[in-house]
mmCIF file of C-alpha atoms and ligand atoms in Angstrom:
data_model
loop_
_atom_site.group_PDB
_atom_site.id
_atom_site.type_symbol
_atom_site.label_atom_id
_atom_site.label_comp_id
_atom_site.label_asym_id
_atom_site.label_seq_id
_atom_site.Cartn_x
_atom_site.Cartn_y
_atom_site.Cartn_z
ATOM 1 C CA MET A 1367 -15.814 -9.635 -4.663
ATOM 2 C CA ARG A 1368 -15.759 -11.237 -1.198
ATOM 3 C CA ILE A 1369 -12.373 -10.393 0.304
ATOM 4 C CA LEU A 1370 -10.715 -11.765 3.462
ATOM 5 C CA VAL A 1371 -8.330 -9.468 5.318
ATOM 6 C CA THR A 1372 -6.422 -11.301 8.102
ATOM 7 C CA GLY A 1373 -5.092 -8.898 10.673
ATOM 8 C CA GLY A 1374 -7.926 -6.592 9.528
ATOM 9 C CA ALA A 1375 -8.370 -4.977 12.940
ATOM 10 C CA GLY A 1376 -4.721 -3.857 12.983
ATOM 11 C CA PHE A 1377 -3.172 -0.585 11.888
ATOM 12 C CA ILE A 1378 -2.694 -1.311 8.146
ATOM 13 C CA GLY A 1379 -5.488 -3.937 7.990
ATOM 14 C CA SER A 1380 -8.158 -1.506 9.138
ATOM 15 C CA HIS A 1381 -7.228 1.018 6.396
ATOM 16 C CA LEU A 1382 -7.301 -1.775 3.853
ATOM 17 C CA CYS A 1383 -10.743 -3.011 4.994
ATOM 18 C CA GLU A 1384 -12.067 0.535 4.787
ATOM 19 C CA LYS A 1385 -10.753 1.092 1.265
ATOM 20 C CA LEU A 1386 -12.043 -2.272 0.000
ATOM 21 C CA LEU A 1387 -15.496 -1.535 1.412
ATOM 22 C CA ASN A 1388 -15.401 1.884 -0.305
ATOM 23 C CA GLN A 1389 -14.651 0.117 -3.548
ATOM 24 C CA GLY A 1390 -17.884 -1.852 -3.139
ATOM 25 C CA HIS A 1391 -16.505 -5.215 -2.002
ATOM 26 C CA ASP A 1392 -17.748 -7.527 0.763
ATOM 27 C CA VAL A 1393 -15.023 -7.622 3.436
ATOM 28 C CA LEU A 1394 -14.394 -10.356 6.009
ATOM 29 C CA CYS A 1395 -12.056 -9.000 8.688
ATOM 30 C CA LEU A 1396 -10.354 -11.778 10.659
ATOM 31 C CA ASP A 1397 -8.352 -11.019 13.749
ATOM 32 C CA ASN A 1398 -7.370 -12.463 17.126
ATOM 33 C CA PHE A 1399 -6.998 -8.930 18.609
ATOM 34 C CA PHE A 1400 -3.418 -9.499 19.810
ATOM 35 C CA THR A 1401 -2.307 -6.032 18.656
ATOM 36 C CA GLY A 1402 -5.421 -5.068 16.758
ATOM 37 C CA SER A 1403 -8.444 -3.445 18.273
ATOM 38 C CA LYS A 1404 -12.202 -3.088 17.647
ATOM 39 C CA ASP A 1405 -11.655 0.715 17.899
ATOM 40 C CA ASN A 1406 -9.889 0.533 14.523
ATOM 41 C CA ILE A 1407 -12.933 -0.919 12.772
ATOM 42 C CA ILE A 1408 -15.823 0.267 14.876
ATOM 43 C CA HIS A 1409 -16.768 2.782 12.167
ATOM 44 C CA LEU A 1410 -17.161 -0.092 9.703
ATOM 45 C CA MET A 1411 -19.424 -2.266 11.890
ATOM 46 C CA ASP A 1412 -22.791 -1.017 10.636
ATOM 47 C CA ASN A 1413 -21.830 -1.535 6.992
ATOM 48 C CA HIS A 1414 -23.777 -4.666 5.989
ATOM 49 C CA ARG A 1415 -20.903 -5.651 3.616
ATOM 50 C CA PHE A 1416 -18.483 -5.899 6.586
ATOM 51 C CA GLU A 1417 -18.110 -8.985 8.765
ATOM 52 C CA LEU A 1418 -15.788 -9.449 11.747
ATOM 53 C CA ILE A 1419 -14.433 -12.880 12.647
ATOM 54 C CA ARG A 1420 -12.488 -13.435 15.887
ATOM 55 C CA HIS A 1421 -10.056 -16.175 14.908
ATOM 56 C CA ASP A 1422 -6.406 -17.113 15.244
ATOM 57 C CA ILE A 1423 -4.858 -17.951 11.842
ATOM 58 C CA ILE A 1424 -2.673 -20.634 13.368
ATOM 59 C CA GLU A 1425 -5.905 -22.649 13.372
ATOM 60 C CA PRO A 1426 -7.424 -23.610 10.003
ATOM 61 C CA ILE A 1427 -10.670 -21.961 8.900
ATOM 62 C CA LEU A 1428 -13.027 -22.615 5.993
ATOM 63 C CA LEU A 1429 -14.554 -19.579 4.290
ATOM 64 C CA GLU A 1430 -15.816 -18.820 0.766
ATOM 65 C CA VAL A 1431 -13.766 -15.909 -0.559
ATOM 66 C CA ASP A 1432 -12.375 -14.582 -3.834
ATOM 67 C CA GLN A 1433 -9.251 -12.827 -2.473
ATOM 68 C CA ILE A 1434 -7.173 -13.035 0.687
ATOM 69 C CA TYR A 1435 -4.874 -10.321 2.046
ATOM 70 C CA ASN A 1436 -2.712 -12.033 4.674
ATOM 71 C CA LEU A 1437 -1.635 -9.347 7.188
ATOM 72 C CA ALA A 1438 -2.092 -11.214 10.496
ATOM 73 C CA CYS A 1439 1.184 -10.913 12.402
ATOM 74 C CA PRO A 1440 2.409 -8.488 15.051
ATOM 75 C CA ALA A 1441 4.719 -5.958 13.366
ATOM 76 C CA SER A 1442 6.309 -3.922 16.163
ATOM 77 C CA PRO A 1443 9.481 -5.400 17.643
ATOM 78 C CA ILE A 1444 8.184 -5.170 21.230
ATOM 79 C CA HIS A 1445 5.025 -7.057 20.262
ATOM 80 C CA TYR A 1446 6.572 -9.720 18.019
ATOM 81 C CA GLN A 1447 9.278 -10.398 20.618
ATOM 82 C CA TYR A 1448 6.691 -10.744 23.420
ATOM 83 C CA ASN A 1449 5.921 -14.320 22.404
ATOM 84 C CA PRO A 1450 8.438 -15.153 19.708
ATOM 85 C CA VAL A 1451 7.345 -18.777 19.268
ATOM 86 C CA LYS A 1452 3.811 -17.579 18.567
ATOM 87 C CA THR A 1453 5.140 -14.988 16.085
ATOM 88 C CA THR A 1454 6.887 -17.721 14.076
ATOM 89 C CA LYS A 1455 3.764 -19.922 14.293
ATOM 90 C CA THR A 1456 1.612 -17.042 12.990
ATOM 91 C CA SER A 1457 3.830 -16.496 9.957
ATOM 92 C CA VAL A 1458 4.432 -20.200 9.225
ATOM 93 C CA MET A 1459 1.313 -22.109 10.325
ATOM 94 C CA GLY A 1460 -0.906 -19.104 9.688
ATOM 95 C CA THR A 1461 0.389 -18.688 6.139
ATOM 96 C CA ILE A 1462 0.035 -22.462 5.454
ATOM 97 C CA ASN A 1463 -3.590 -22.228 6.615
ATOM 98 C CA MET A 1464 -4.294 -19.237 4.400
ATOM 99 C CA LEU A 1465 -2.595 -20.840 1.434
ATOM 100 C CA GLY A 1466 -4.583 -24.022 2.054
ATOM 101 C CA LEU A 1467 -7.742 -21.925 2.054
ATOM 102 C CA ALA A 1468 -6.685 -20.105 -1.133
ATOM 103 C CA LYS A 1469 -5.990 -23.428 -2.813
ATOM 104 C CA ARG A 1470 -9.312 -24.978 -1.751
ATOM 105 C CA VAL A 1471 -11.514 -22.093 -2.823
ATOM 106 C CA ARG A 1472 -9.273 -20.896 -5.717
ATOM 107 C CA ALA A 1473 -8.793 -17.445 -4.184
ATOM 108 C CA ARG A 1474 -5.890 -15.147 -5.026
ATOM 109 C CA ILE A 1475 -3.719 -14.463 -1.948
ATOM 110 C CA LEU A 1476 -1.427 -11.534 -1.188
ATOM 111 C CA GLN A 1477 1.189 -11.911 1.509
ATOM 112 C CA ALA A 1478 2.189 -8.860 3.566
ATOM 113 C CA SER A 1479 5.923 -9.484 3.712
ATOM 114 C CA THR A 1480 8.436 -6.987 5.016
ATOM 115 C CA SER A 1481 11.684 -5.134 4.395
ATOM 116 C CA GLU A 1482 12.884 -7.190 7.384
ATOM 117 C CA VAL A 1483 13.536 -10.086 4.965
ATOM 118 C CA TYR A 1484 16.620 -7.998 3.988
ATOM 119 C CA GLY A 1485 17.754 -8.053 7.641
ATOM 120 C CA ASP A 1486 20.581 -5.587 8.287
ATOM 121 C CA PRO A 1487 21.170 -4.926 4.593
ATOM 122 C CA LYS A 1488 24.667 -4.542 3.190
ATOM 123 C CA ILE A 1489 23.390 -2.632 0.158
ATOM 124 C CA SER A 1490 21.201 0.414 -0.111
ATOM 125 C CA PRO A 1491 18.685 1.032 -1.480
ATOM 126 C CA GLN A 1492 17.354 -2.517 -1.238
ATOM 127 C CA LYS A 1493 16.180 -4.175 -4.442
ATOM 128 C CA GLU A 1494 14.006 -7.275 -4.588
ATOM 129 C CA ASP A 1495 16.845 -9.430 -5.932
ATOM 130 C CA TYR A 1496 18.948 -8.785 -2.821
ATOM 131 C CA TRP A 1497 18.912 -11.932 -0.650
ATOM 132 C CA GLY A 1498 19.456 -10.104 2.594
ATOM 133 C CA ASN A 1499 21.621 -10.327 5.676
ATOM 134 C CA VAL A 1500 19.510 -11.965 8.351
ATOM 135 C CA ASN A 1501 20.595 -13.421 11.721
ATOM 136 C CA CYS A 1502 18.579 -16.642 12.120
ATOM 137 C CA ILE A 1503 19.166 -16.938 15.900
ATOM 138 C CA GLY A 1504 18.662 -13.404 17.147
ATOM 139 C CA PRO A 1505 15.716 -11.679 18.876
ATOM 140 C CA ARG A 1506 14.337 -10.395 15.552
ATOM 141 C CA SER A 1507 14.530 -13.808 13.868
ATOM 142 C CA CYS A 1508 11.027 -14.930 14.895
ATOM 143 C CA TYR A 1509 9.706 -12.113 12.717
ATOM 144 C CA ASP A 1510 12.338 -11.958 9.940
ATOM 145 C CA GLU A 1511 12.663 -15.690 9.412
ATOM 146 C CA GLY A 1512 8.934 -16.272 9.903
ATOM 147 C CA LYS A 1513 8.270 -13.785 7.055
ATOM 148 C CA ARG A 1514 10.974 -15.368 4.919
ATOM 149 C CA VAL A 1515 9.422 -18.846 5.321
ATOM 150 C CA ALA A 1516 6.017 -17.277 4.531
ATOM 151 C CA GLU A 1517 7.488 -16.032 1.215
ATOM 152 C CA THR A 1518 8.945 -19.524 0.569
ATOM 153 C CA LEU A 1519 5.543 -21.111 1.239
ATOM 154 C CA MET A 1520 3.871 -18.641 -1.116
ATOM 155 C CA MET A 1521 6.336 -19.447 -3.904
ATOM 156 C CA ASP A 1522 6.024 -23.240 -3.348
ATOM 157 C CA TYR A 1523 2.207 -23.213 -3.345
ATOM 158 C CA TYR A 1524 2.485 -21.199 -6.583
ATOM 159 C CA ARG A 1525 4.924 -23.604 -8.255
ATOM 160 C CA GLN A 1526 3.470 -26.833 -6.812
ATOM 161 C CA ASN A 1527 -0.253 -26.074 -6.611
ATOM 162 C CA LYS A 1528 -0.703 -23.170 -9.031
ATOM 163 C CA VAL A 1529 -2.174 -20.956 -6.315
ATOM 164 C CA GLU A 1530 -2.455 -17.379 -7.493
ATOM 165 C CA ILE A 1531 -0.111 -15.500 -5.190
ATOM 166 C CA ARG A 1532 1.188 -11.960 -4.788
ATOM 167 C CA ILE A 1533 4.008 -10.861 -2.449
ATOM 168 C CA VAL A 1534 4.659 -7.333 -1.282
ATOM 169 C CA ARG A 1535 7.586 -6.337 0.951
ATOM 170 C CA ILE A 1536 6.299 -3.456 3.079
ATOM 171 C CA PHE A 1537 8.764 -0.856 4.383
ATOM 172 C CA ASN A 1538 8.131 1.246 7.535
ATOM 173 C CA THR A 1539 4.599 2.543 7.314
ATOM 174 C CA TYR A 1540 2.914 5.040 9.642
ATOM 175 C CA GLY A 1541 -0.289 7.001 10.055
ATOM 176 C CA PRO A 1542 -3.519 7.261 11.995
ATOM 177 C CA ARG A 1543 -4.637 4.186 14.004
ATOM 178 C CA MET A 1544 -1.169 3.212 15.126
ATOM 179 C CA ALA A 1545 -1.671 2.112 18.726
ATOM 180 C CA LEU A 1546 -0.415 4.453 21.466
ATOM 181 C CA ASN A 1547 1.618 1.549 22.875
ATOM 182 C CA ASP A 1548 2.702 0.217 19.483
ATOM 183 C CA GLY A 1549 6.387 0.760 20.385
ATOM 184 C CA ARG A 1550 7.553 1.651 16.870
ATOM 185 C CA VAL A 1551 9.526 4.805 16.264
ATOM 186 C CA VAL A 1552 6.811 7.038 14.731
ATOM 187 C CA SER A 1553 4.237 6.472 17.462
ATOM 188 C CA ASN A 1554 6.831 6.491 20.278
ATOM 189 C CA PHE A 1555 8.360 9.821 19.203
ATOM 190 C CA ILE A 1556 5.029 11.574 18.567
ATOM 191 C CA VAL A 1557 3.428 10.347 21.808
ATOM 192 C CA GLN A 1558 6.569 11.254 23.823
ATOM 193 C CA ALA A 1559 6.648 14.725 22.212
ATOM 194 C CA LEU A 1560 2.943 15.398 22.801
ATOM 195 C CA LYS A 1561 3.258 14.324 26.450
ATOM 196 C CA GLY A 1562 6.399 16.411 26.943
ATOM 197 C CA GLU A 1563 8.427 13.299 27.807
ATOM 198 C CA ASP A 1564 11.978 12.567 26.682
ATOM 199 C CA ILE A 1565 12.229 11.427 23.030
ATOM 200 C CA THR A 1566 14.146 8.118 23.127
ATOM 201 C CA VAL A 1567 16.582 7.677 20.295
ATOM 202 C CA TYR A 1568 18.144 4.188 20.302
ATOM 203 C CA GLY A 1569 21.864 4.099 19.596
ATOM 204 C CA ASP A 1570 23.383 7.358 18.221
ATOM 205 C CA GLY A 1571 20.419 7.813 15.840
ATOM 206 C CA SER A 1572 22.559 7.404 12.681
ATOM 207 C CA GLN A 1573 20.532 4.375 11.561
ATOM 208 C CA THR A 1574 18.093 5.191 8.771
ATOM 209 C CA ARG A 1575 14.498 4.402 7.925
ATOM 210 C CA SER A 1576 12.149 5.505 5.100
ATOM 211 C CA PHE A 1577 8.552 6.219 6.109
ATOM 212 C CA CYS A 1578 5.459 5.565 3.965
ATOM 213 C CA TYR A 1579 2.082 7.059 4.782
ATOM 214 C CA VAL A 1580 -0.532 4.338 5.185
ATOM 215 C CA PRO A 1581 -3.047 5.270 2.421
ATOM 216 C CA ASP A 1582 -0.158 5.253 -0.123
ATOM 217 C CA LEU A 1583 0.742 1.737 1.012
ATOM 218 C CA VAL A 1584 -2.817 0.469 0.846
ATOM 219 C CA GLU A 1585 -3.139 1.809 -2.695
ATOM 220 C CA GLY A 1586 -0.034 -0.159 -3.709
ATOM 221 C CA MET A 1587 -1.277 -3.362 -2.037
ATOM 222 C CA ILE A 1588 -4.592 -3.190 -3.914
ATOM 223 C CA LYS A 1589 -2.835 -2.495 -7.193
ATOM 224 C CA MET A 1590 -0.567 -5.450 -6.625
ATOM 225 C CA MET A 1591 -3.436 -7.780 -5.800
ATOM 226 C CA ASN A 1592 -5.399 -6.819 -8.957
ATOM 227 C CA GLN A 1593 -2.779 -6.710 -11.695
ATOM 228 C CA GLU A 1594 -2.448 -9.880 -13.747
ATOM 229 C CA ASP A 1595 1.097 -10.605 -14.803
ATOM 230 C CA PHE A 1596 3.388 -9.971 -11.846
ATOM 231 C CA ILE A 1597 3.461 -11.989 -8.615
ATOM 232 C CA GLY A 1598 6.331 -10.116 -6.959
ATOM 233 C CA PRO A 1599 7.946 -9.818 -4.576
ATOM 234 C CA ALA A 1600 7.558 -6.065 -4.902
ATOM 235 C CA ASN A 1601 8.905 -3.464 -2.501
ATOM 236 C CA LEU A 1602 6.279 -1.000 -1.300
ATOM 237 C CA GLY A 1603 7.607 1.966 0.628
ATOM 238 C CA ASN A 1604 8.608 5.598 0.416
ATOM 239 C CA PRO A 1605 12.249 6.014 -0.682
ATOM 240 C CA ASP A 1606 12.789 9.251 1.280
ATOM 241 C CA GLU A 1607 15.391 8.191 3.829
ATOM 242 C CA TYR A 1608 16.006 9.836 7.229
ATOM 243 C CA THR A 1609 18.349 9.122 10.083
ATOM 244 C CA ILE A 1610 16.440 8.392 13.276
ATOM 245 C CA LEU A 1611 18.052 11.419 14.923
ATOM 246 C CA ASP A 1612 16.868 13.733 12.104
ATOM 247 C CA PHE A 1613 13.439 12.129 12.405
ATOM 248 C CA ALA A 1614 13.397 12.872 16.161
ATOM 249 C CA LYS A 1615 14.278 16.518 15.419
ATOM 250 C CA LYS A 1616 11.510 16.679 12.836
ATOM 251 C CA VAL A 1617 8.958 15.364 15.319
ATOM 252 C CA LYS A 1618 10.198 17.964 17.847
ATOM 253 C CA ASP A 1619 9.704 20.753 15.270
ATOM 254 C CA PHE A 1620 6.284 19.491 14.214
ATOM 255 C CA THR A 1621 4.925 19.252 17.713
ATOM 256 C CA GLY A 1622 6.655 22.343 19.103
ATOM 257 C CA THR A 1623 7.442 20.265 22.196
ATOM 258 C CA LYS A 1624 9.920 21.098 24.944
ATOM 259 C CA SER A 1625 10.872 17.412 25.145
ATOM 260 C CA LYS A 1626 14.578 16.579 25.208
ATOM 261 C CA ILE A 1627 16.099 14.029 22.853
ATOM 262 C CA ILE A 1628 17.848 11.320 24.914
ATOM 263 C CA PHE A 1629 19.860 8.321 23.814
ATOM 264 C CA LYS A 1630 19.229 4.685 24.853
ATOM 265 C CA PRO A 1631 21.051 1.489 23.901
ATOM 266 C CA LEU A 1632 20.582 0.264 20.328
ATOM 267 C CA PRO A 1633 18.575 -3.025 20.348
ATOM 268 C CA GLN A 1634 20.495 -6.092 19.103
ATOM 269 C CA ASP A 1635 20.455 -6.594 15.297
ATOM 270 C CA ASP A 1636 18.754 -3.239 14.685
ATOM 271 C CA PRO A 1637 19.220 -2.645 10.922
ATOM 272 C CA MET A 1638 21.538 0.283 10.190
ATOM 273 C CA GLN A 1639 20.017 1.396 6.911
ATOM 274 C CA ARG A 1640 16.715 0.843 5.182
ATOM 275 C CA ARG A 1641 15.490 2.427 1.961
ATOM 276 C CA PRO A 1642 13.374 0.753 -0.725
ATOM 277 C CA ASP A 1643 14.201 0.638 -4.383
ATOM 278 C CA ILE A 1644 10.714 0.957 -5.834
ATOM 279 C CA THR A 1645 11.593 0.750 -9.528
ATOM 280 C CA LEU A 1646 9.665 -2.537 -9.905
ATOM 281 C CA ALA A 1647 6.492 -1.160 -8.285
ATOM 282 C CA LYS A 1648 6.715 1.905 -10.505
ATOM 283 C CA GLU A 1649 7.114 -0.189 -13.652
ATOM 284 C CA LYS A 1650 4.728 -3.030 -12.933
ATOM 285 C CA LEU A 1651 2.046 -1.306 -10.847
ATOM 286 C CA ASP A 1652 2.389 2.305 -11.961
ATOM 287 C CA TRP A 1653 2.630 3.076 -8.215
ATOM 288 C CA LYS A 1654 4.623 5.479 -6.162
ATOM 289 C CA PRO A 1655 3.891 7.164 -2.851
ATOM 290 C CA GLN A 1656 2.154 10.547 -3.165
ATOM 291 C CA VAL A 1657 2.259 11.838 0.396
ATOM 292 C CA SER A 1658 5.354 13.613 1.722
ATOM 293 C CA LEU A 1659 6.624 12.987 5.243
ATOM 294 C CA ASP A 1660 5.670 16.498 6.278
ATOM 295 C CA GLU A 1661 2.071 16.059 5.095
ATOM 296 C CA GLY A 1662 1.721 12.558 6.567
ATOM 297 C CA LEU A 1663 3.334 13.512 9.824
ATOM 298 C CA SER A 1664 1.070 16.516 10.412
ATOM 299 C CA LYS A 1665 -2.025 14.289 9.927
ATOM 300 C CA THR A 1666 -0.523 11.637 12.223
ATOM 301 C CA VAL A 1667 0.315 14.181 14.924
ATOM 302 C CA GLU A 1668 -3.292 15.442 14.727
ATOM 303 C CA TYR A 1669 -4.551 11.869 15.152
ATOM 304 C CA PHE A 1670 -2.367 11.237 18.240
ATOM 305 C CA LYS A 1671 -3.387 14.584 19.774
ATOM 306 C CA ASN A 1672 -7.049 13.486 19.520
ATOM 307 C CA ARG A 1673 -6.293 9.992 20.838
ATOM 308 C CA LEU A 1674 -4.513 11.423 23.874
ATOM 309 C CA LYS A 1675 -7.342 13.884 24.506
ATOM 310 C CA LYS A 1676 -9.890 11.028 24.334
ATOM 311 C CA ASP A 1677 -7.880 8.907 26.737
ATOM 312 C CA SER A 1678 -7.299 11.639 29.328
HETATM 313 P P1 NAD B 2566 -0.523 -4.503 13.625
HETATM 314 O O1 NAD B 2566 0.118 -5.182 14.757
HETATM 315 O O2 NAD B 2566 -1.292 -3.270 13.884
HETATM 316 O O3 NAD B 2566 -1.550 -5.515 12.885
HETATM 317 C C1 NAD B 2566 -1.401 -6.894 12.893
HETATM 318 C C2 NAD B 2566 -2.794 -7.498 13.104
HETATM 319 O O4 NAD B 2566 -2.728 -8.917 13.062
HETATM 320 C C3 NAD B 2566 -3.384 -7.150 14.486
HETATM 321 O O5 NAD B 2566 -4.729 -6.734 14.330
HETATM 322 C C4 NAD B 2566 -3.281 -8.452 15.259
HETATM 323 O O6 NAD B 2566 -4.255 -8.536 16.283
HETATM 324 C C5 NAD B 2566 -3.438 -9.466 14.195
HETATM 325 N N1 NAD B 2566 -2.878 -10.767 14.483
HETATM 326 C C6 NAD B 2566 -1.630 -11.031 14.966
HETATM 327 N N2 NAD B 2566 -1.411 -12.361 15.109
HETATM 328 C C7 NAD B 2566 -2.595 -12.946 14.651
HETATM 329 C C8 NAD B 2566 -3.024 -14.289 14.577
HETATM 330 N N3 NAD B 2566 -2.242 -15.315 14.946
HETATM 331 N N4 NAD B 2566 -4.272 -14.560 14.081
HETATM 332 C C9 NAD B 2566 -5.100 -13.513 13.764
HETATM 333 N N5 NAD B 2566 -4.744 -12.221 13.832
HETATM 334 C C10 NAD B 2566 -3.500 -11.959 14.301
HETATM 335 O O7 NAD B 2566 0.596 -4.269 12.539
HETATM 336 P P2 NAD B 2566 0.553 -3.560 11.110
HETATM 337 O O8 NAD B 2566 1.568 -2.507 11.129
HETATM 338 O O9 NAD B 2566 -0.823 -3.212 10.716
HETATM 339 O O10 NAD B 2566 1.117 -4.737 10.164
HETATM 340 C C11 NAD B 2566 0.223 -5.503 9.339
HETATM 341 C C12 NAD B 2566 1.059 -6.434 8.498
HETATM 342 O O11 NAD B 2566 1.962 -5.697 7.671
HETATM 343 C C13 NAD B 2566 1.922 -7.418 9.326
HETATM 344 O O12 NAD B 2566 1.884 -8.676 8.682
HETATM 345 C C14 NAD B 2566 3.289 -6.804 9.246
HETATM 346 O O13 NAD B 2566 4.301 -7.788 9.341
HETATM 347 C C15 NAD B 2566 3.261 -6.135 7.883
HETATM 348 N N6 NAD B 2566 4.259 -5.060 7.825
HETATM 349 C C16 NAD B 2566 3.978 -3.858 8.443
HETATM 350 C C17 NAD B 2566 4.923 -2.876 8.386
HETATM 351 C C18 NAD B 2566 4.692 -1.505 9.047
HETATM 352 O O14 NAD B 2566 5.562 -0.638 8.970
HETATM 353 N N7 NAD B 2566 3.536 -1.240 9.640
HETATM 354 C C19 NAD B 2566 6.177 -3.051 7.719
HETATM 355 C C20 NAD B 2566 6.388 -4.281 7.118
HETATM 356 C C21 NAD B 2566 5.406 -5.256 7.181
HETATM 357 N N1 UDP B 2567 13.722 3.558 17.590
HETATM 358 C C1 UDP B 2567 14.180 4.591 18.402
HETATM 359 N N2 UDP B 2567 13.401 4.926 19.475
HETATM 360 C C2 UDP B 2567 12.187 4.328 19.751
HETATM 361 C C3 UDP B 2567 11.747 3.302 18.880
HETATM 362 C C4 UDP B 2567 12.548 2.933 17.825
HETATM 363 O O1 UDP B 2567 15.256 5.139 18.223
HETATM 364 O O2 UDP B 2567 11.559 4.756 20.714
HETATM 365 C C5 UDP B 2567 14.578 3.188 16.429
HETATM 366 C C6 UDP B 2567 14.847 1.679 16.330
HETATM 367 O O3 UDP B 2567 15.997 1.356 17.089
HETATM 368 C C7 UDP B 2567 15.089 1.551 14.866
HETATM 369 C C8 UDP B 2567 14.161 2.595 14.194
HETATM 370 O O4 UDP B 2567 13.889 3.528 15.280
HETATM 371 O O5 UDP B 2567 16.404 1.871 14.502
HETATM 372 C C9 UDP B 2567 12.867 2.033 13.713
HETATM 373 O O6 UDP B 2567 12.311 1.237 14.720
HETATM 374 P P1 UDP B 2567 10.863 0.575 14.630
HETATM 375 O O7 UDP B 2567 10.676 -0.254 15.854
HETATM 376 O O8 UDP B 2567 9.873 1.615 14.303
HETATM 377 O O9 UDP B 2567 10.916 -0.361 13.325
HETATM 378 P P2 UDP B 2567 12.007 -1.318 12.667
HETATM 379 O O10 UDP B 2567 12.220 -0.692 11.361
HETATM 380 O O11 UDP B 2567 13.274 -1.337 13.486
HETATM 381 O O12 UDP B 2567 11.302 -2.620 12.616
#
């Protein structure tokens, strides 16, 4: 198949491109390099089945493809809040453009949605039928509401135009190729620990997250795209839940650092608990994460060690 991956030069997108190429597909990687980087895909460049397109999905594009994975969108709070209007445009206009393309060329399209559609959830674990608790006027809204509209657009193109859609709600994912300046908790803590800097816990660290190792996630996304009778939304994530303070302690242990844990103000609307219920993904996709946090974390620490060595 010929497969388009938008956001393909990003953290998750680059792993997806690599896996699809390994499966024998032709891959078109589209990216505007806002948070993505050529470094993430440089190793794919001499594969003749790989093409790189510099393009911004808020502009239409015409391509002949069989499947579209729509990942283009900054995912880290510091990056999606840098230009919030652009973030909303990327999720809304970008998803309209990709759905228009899917409709025209009869491609199947998978939307990378997010656990953020649940906002600051009042129930835990979160199931797909929970409608969420989202502030539509806060600093996270450009991302949360943008992704919620993207889901709405997917469902309406499905009902109105019979476009073949799939929706996955991705929970916190980590692993090699996260950018050093990504700003999310896993990269921040590991980089701080490796540099011997203070580890910055926001709030009192009692908020929780559940961390999925990136190859597990990519496996789930591909399974979702290629099964026939379930459009989603489906949660994809690792249900092992940690408080952020415990996670900071874990990173300290893993790296053997002398860094101190310090506390900084909790950002506005920071969700207090997040843990996926993955019953649907288990039943419909026969998918569950295989990699424990310990295993994934040690590989990710290794990756950041090498990155820092290269940069110094
Ligand atoms: P990332 O920032 O590394 O990747 C996003 C990619 O999209 C980057 O390469 C960026 O340059 C590109 N991009 C952004 N705006 C674009 C635009 N207008 N046109 C073209 N390209 C554009 O983030 P990631 O963690 O790899 O996330 C990928 C997708 O998965 C995002 O849609 C994100 O919302 C979703 N997601 C990620 C997580 C996670 O924990 N990593 C969780 C939930 C959802
Ligand atoms: N966080 C933190 N220190 C950091 C970065 C993040 O304590 O240096 C916290 C953040 O406040 C949130 C959690 O870690 O409660 C996860 O943040 P991240 O930005 O990784 O993703 P989110 O799930 O909030 O989108």
